[in-house]
Amino acid sequence: MYKRIFVALDDGPSARLALDEAIRIAAASGGAITCAHVVEHRPKLVDVGEGFSGESEVSADDAATAALEDAKTMLEQGRVPGTVRALDAYGENVAAVLMRTAAEADADLIVMGASGRHGLKRLLLGSVAESLLRAADRPVLLVRHDEKEAAPA
């Protein structure tokens, strides 16, 4: 059914759940997976006295590297063929970058995590999953991770 599966990754637990589900689908259908992590270099307010250290960019790159290495390991363990890619948003909307990359990969299915944020948190942080879902031109599977349920009591 789904032979080319595109997985949008970030460094959150919902992305790991989404990749788990994509691996199950690919294993059942004989498909292959393309994983992508978009690195955003958001402008930050900087104290002029401190100078421009660029630490946030390094940490964003490190997070992408860690997420992609984890994805490679999961693909190998699941015995599913796949590739991993880091993408730079260059100021573009992350959902648009993901949609374009899924189209370039000719994906039959897009799989991504949804954090389950509500209210003010969602409004302030935005929702890449919601934006991608609204603009999608192919099937999208959202795998939800509820932050409240996962938090230790």
Coordinates of C-alpha atoms in Angstrom, one line a residue:
M1 CA 0.0 0.0 0.0
Y2 CA 2.5 2.7 1.1
K3 CA 5.9 2.2 -0.5
R4 CA 7.5 5.6 0.0
I5 CA 6.9 6.9 3.5
F6 CA 8.2 10.4 4.6
V7 CA 8.7 11.0 8.3
A8 CA 9.1 14.5 9.7
L9 CA 11.4 14.4 12.7
D10 CA 12.2 16.7 15.6
D11 CA 13.9 16.0 18.9
G12 CA 10.6 15.4 20.7
P13 CA 9.0 12.1 21.9
S14 CA 6.1 12.4 19.4
A15 CA 8.6 12.1 16.5
R16 CA 10.0 8.9 17.9
L17 CA 6.5 7.5 18.2
A18 CA 5.8 8.6 14.6
L19 CA 8.9 6.9 13.4
D20 CA 8.0 3.7 15.2
E21 CA 4.6 3.7 13.5
A22 CA 6.2 4.4 10.1
I23 CA 8.6 1.5 10.5
R24 CA 5.6 -0.8 11.3
I25 CA 3.9 0.4 8.1
A26 CA 7.0 0.1 6.0
A27 CA 7.7 -3.4 7.3
A28 CA 4.2 -4.6 6.5
S29 CA 4.1 -3.0 3.1
G30 CA 7.7 -3.6 1.9
G31 CA 8.2 0.2 1.8
A32 CA 11.1 2.5 2.4
I33 CA 11.3 5.5 4.7
T34 CA 12.8 9.0 4.2
C35 CA 13.3 10.8 7.5
A36 CA 13.9 14.6 7.6
H37 CA 14.6 17.0 10.4
V38 CA 14.3 20.7 9.6
V39 CA 16.7 23.0 11.4
E40 CA 15.4 26.4 12.2
H41 CA 17.8 29.2 12.9
R42 CA 15.4 31.5 14.7
P43 CA 16.5 35.1 15.4
K44 CA 17.3 35.6 19.1
L45 CA 17.6 38.7 21.1
V46 CA 21.2 39.1 22.0
D47 CA 22.8 41.2 24.7
V48 CA 25.3 43.3 22.8
G49 CA 27.7 43.1 25.8
E50 CA 27.8 39.4 25.4
G51 CA 28.6 39.4 21.7
F52 CA 27.3 36.9 19.1
S53 CA 28.1 33.4 20.3
G54 CA 25.9 31.4 17.9
E55 CA 25.3 28.8 20.6
S56 CA 21.6 28.4 19.6
E57 CA 22.6 27.4 16.1
V58 CA 25.0 24.8 17.3
S59 CA 22.4 23.3 19.7
A60 CA 19.8 23.2 16.8
D61 CA 22.3 21.4 14.6
D62 CA 23.3 19.1 17.4
A63 CA 19.6 18.3 18.1
A64 CA 19.1 17.5 14.4
T65 CA 22.2 15.3 14.3
A66 CA 21.0 13.4 17.4
A67 CA 17.5 12.9 16.0
L68 CA 18.8 11.6 12.7
E69 CA 21.3 9.3 14.2
D70 CA 18.5 7.8 16.4
A71 CA 16.4 7.4 13.3
K72 CA 19.2 5.6 11.5
T73 CA 19.5 3.2 14.4
M74 CA 15.7 2.6 14.5
L75 CA 15.6 1.9 10.8
E76 CA 18.4 -0.6 11.1
Q77 CA 16.8 -2.3 14.1
G78 CA 13.4 -2.5 12.2
R79 CA 15.2 -3.8 9.1
V80 CA 13.5 -1.2 7.0
P81 CA 15.4 0.6 4.1
G82 CA 15.6 4.3 4.6
T83 CA 17.5 7.5 4.4
V84 CA 17.8 10.5 6.8
R85 CA 18.2 14.1 5.8
A86 CA 18.8 17.4 7.6
L87 CA 17.1 20.4 6.0
D88 CA 17.6 24.1 6.7
A89 CA 14.5 26.2 6.7
Y90 CA 16.5 29.4 5.7
G91 CA 13.6 31.4 7.3
E92 CA 10.9 29.5 5.4
N93 CA 7.9 28.0 7.2
V94 CA 8.9 24.5 8.5
A95 CA 5.6 22.9 7.3
A96 CA 6.3 24.2 3.7
V97 CA 9.9 22.8 3.8
L98 CA 8.5 19.4 4.9
M99 CA 5.8 19.4 2.2
R100 CA 8.2 20.3 -0.5
T101 CA 10.7 17.6 0.6
A102 CA 7.9 15.0 0.8
A103 CA 6.9 15.9 -2.7
E104 CA 10.5 15.6 -3.9
A105 CA 10.6 12.1 -2.3
D106 CA 7.3 11.3 -4.1
A107 CA 6.0 10.1 -0.7
D108 CA 2.8 8.1 -0.6
L109 CA 2.4 8.9 3.1
I110 CA 3.6 11.6 5.5
V111 CA 4.0 10.5 9.1
M112 CA 4.7 13.0 11.9
G113 CA 4.2 13.4 15.6
A114 CA 1.8 15.8 17.3
S115 CA 2.6 16.9 20.8
G116 CA -0.9 17.4 22.0
R117 CA -0.4 21.0 23.2
H118 CA -3.5 23.0 23.9
G119 CA -4.5 26.6 24.5
L120 CA -1.9 29.2 25.1
K121 CA 1.1 26.8 24.7
R122 CA -0.1 25.9 21.2
L123 CA -0.8 29.5 20.3
L124 CA 2.6 30.6 21.4
L125 CA 4.6 27.7 19.9
G126 CA 2.5 27.2 16.8
S127 CA 1.8 23.8 15.3
V128 CA 3.9 22.5 12.4
A129 CA 1.7 19.4 12.3
E130 CA -1.5 21.4 12.0
S131 CA 0.0 23.6 9.2
L132 CA 1.3 20.6 7.3
L133 CA -2.1 18.8 7.7
R134 CA -4.0 21.8 6.3
A135 CA -1.7 22.1 3.2
A136 CA -1.1 18.4 2.5
D137 CA -1.6 17.1 -1.0
R138 CA -1.1 13.5 0.1
P139 CA -2.2 11.3 3.1
V140 CA -0.8 12.4 6.5
L141 CA -0.7 10.2 9.6
L142 CA -0.4 12.2 12.9
V143 CA 0.9 10.2 15.8
R144 CA -0.1 12.0 19.0
H145 CA 2.0 12.2 22.1
D146 CA 0.2 13.8 25.0
E147 CA 2.6 15.8 27.2
K148 CA 0.2 15.6 30.2
E149 CA 0.0 11.8 30.1
A150 CA 3.8 11.4 29.7
A151 CA 4.7 13.7 32.6
P152 CA 5.7 12.0 35.8
A153 CA 3.2 12.2 38.6

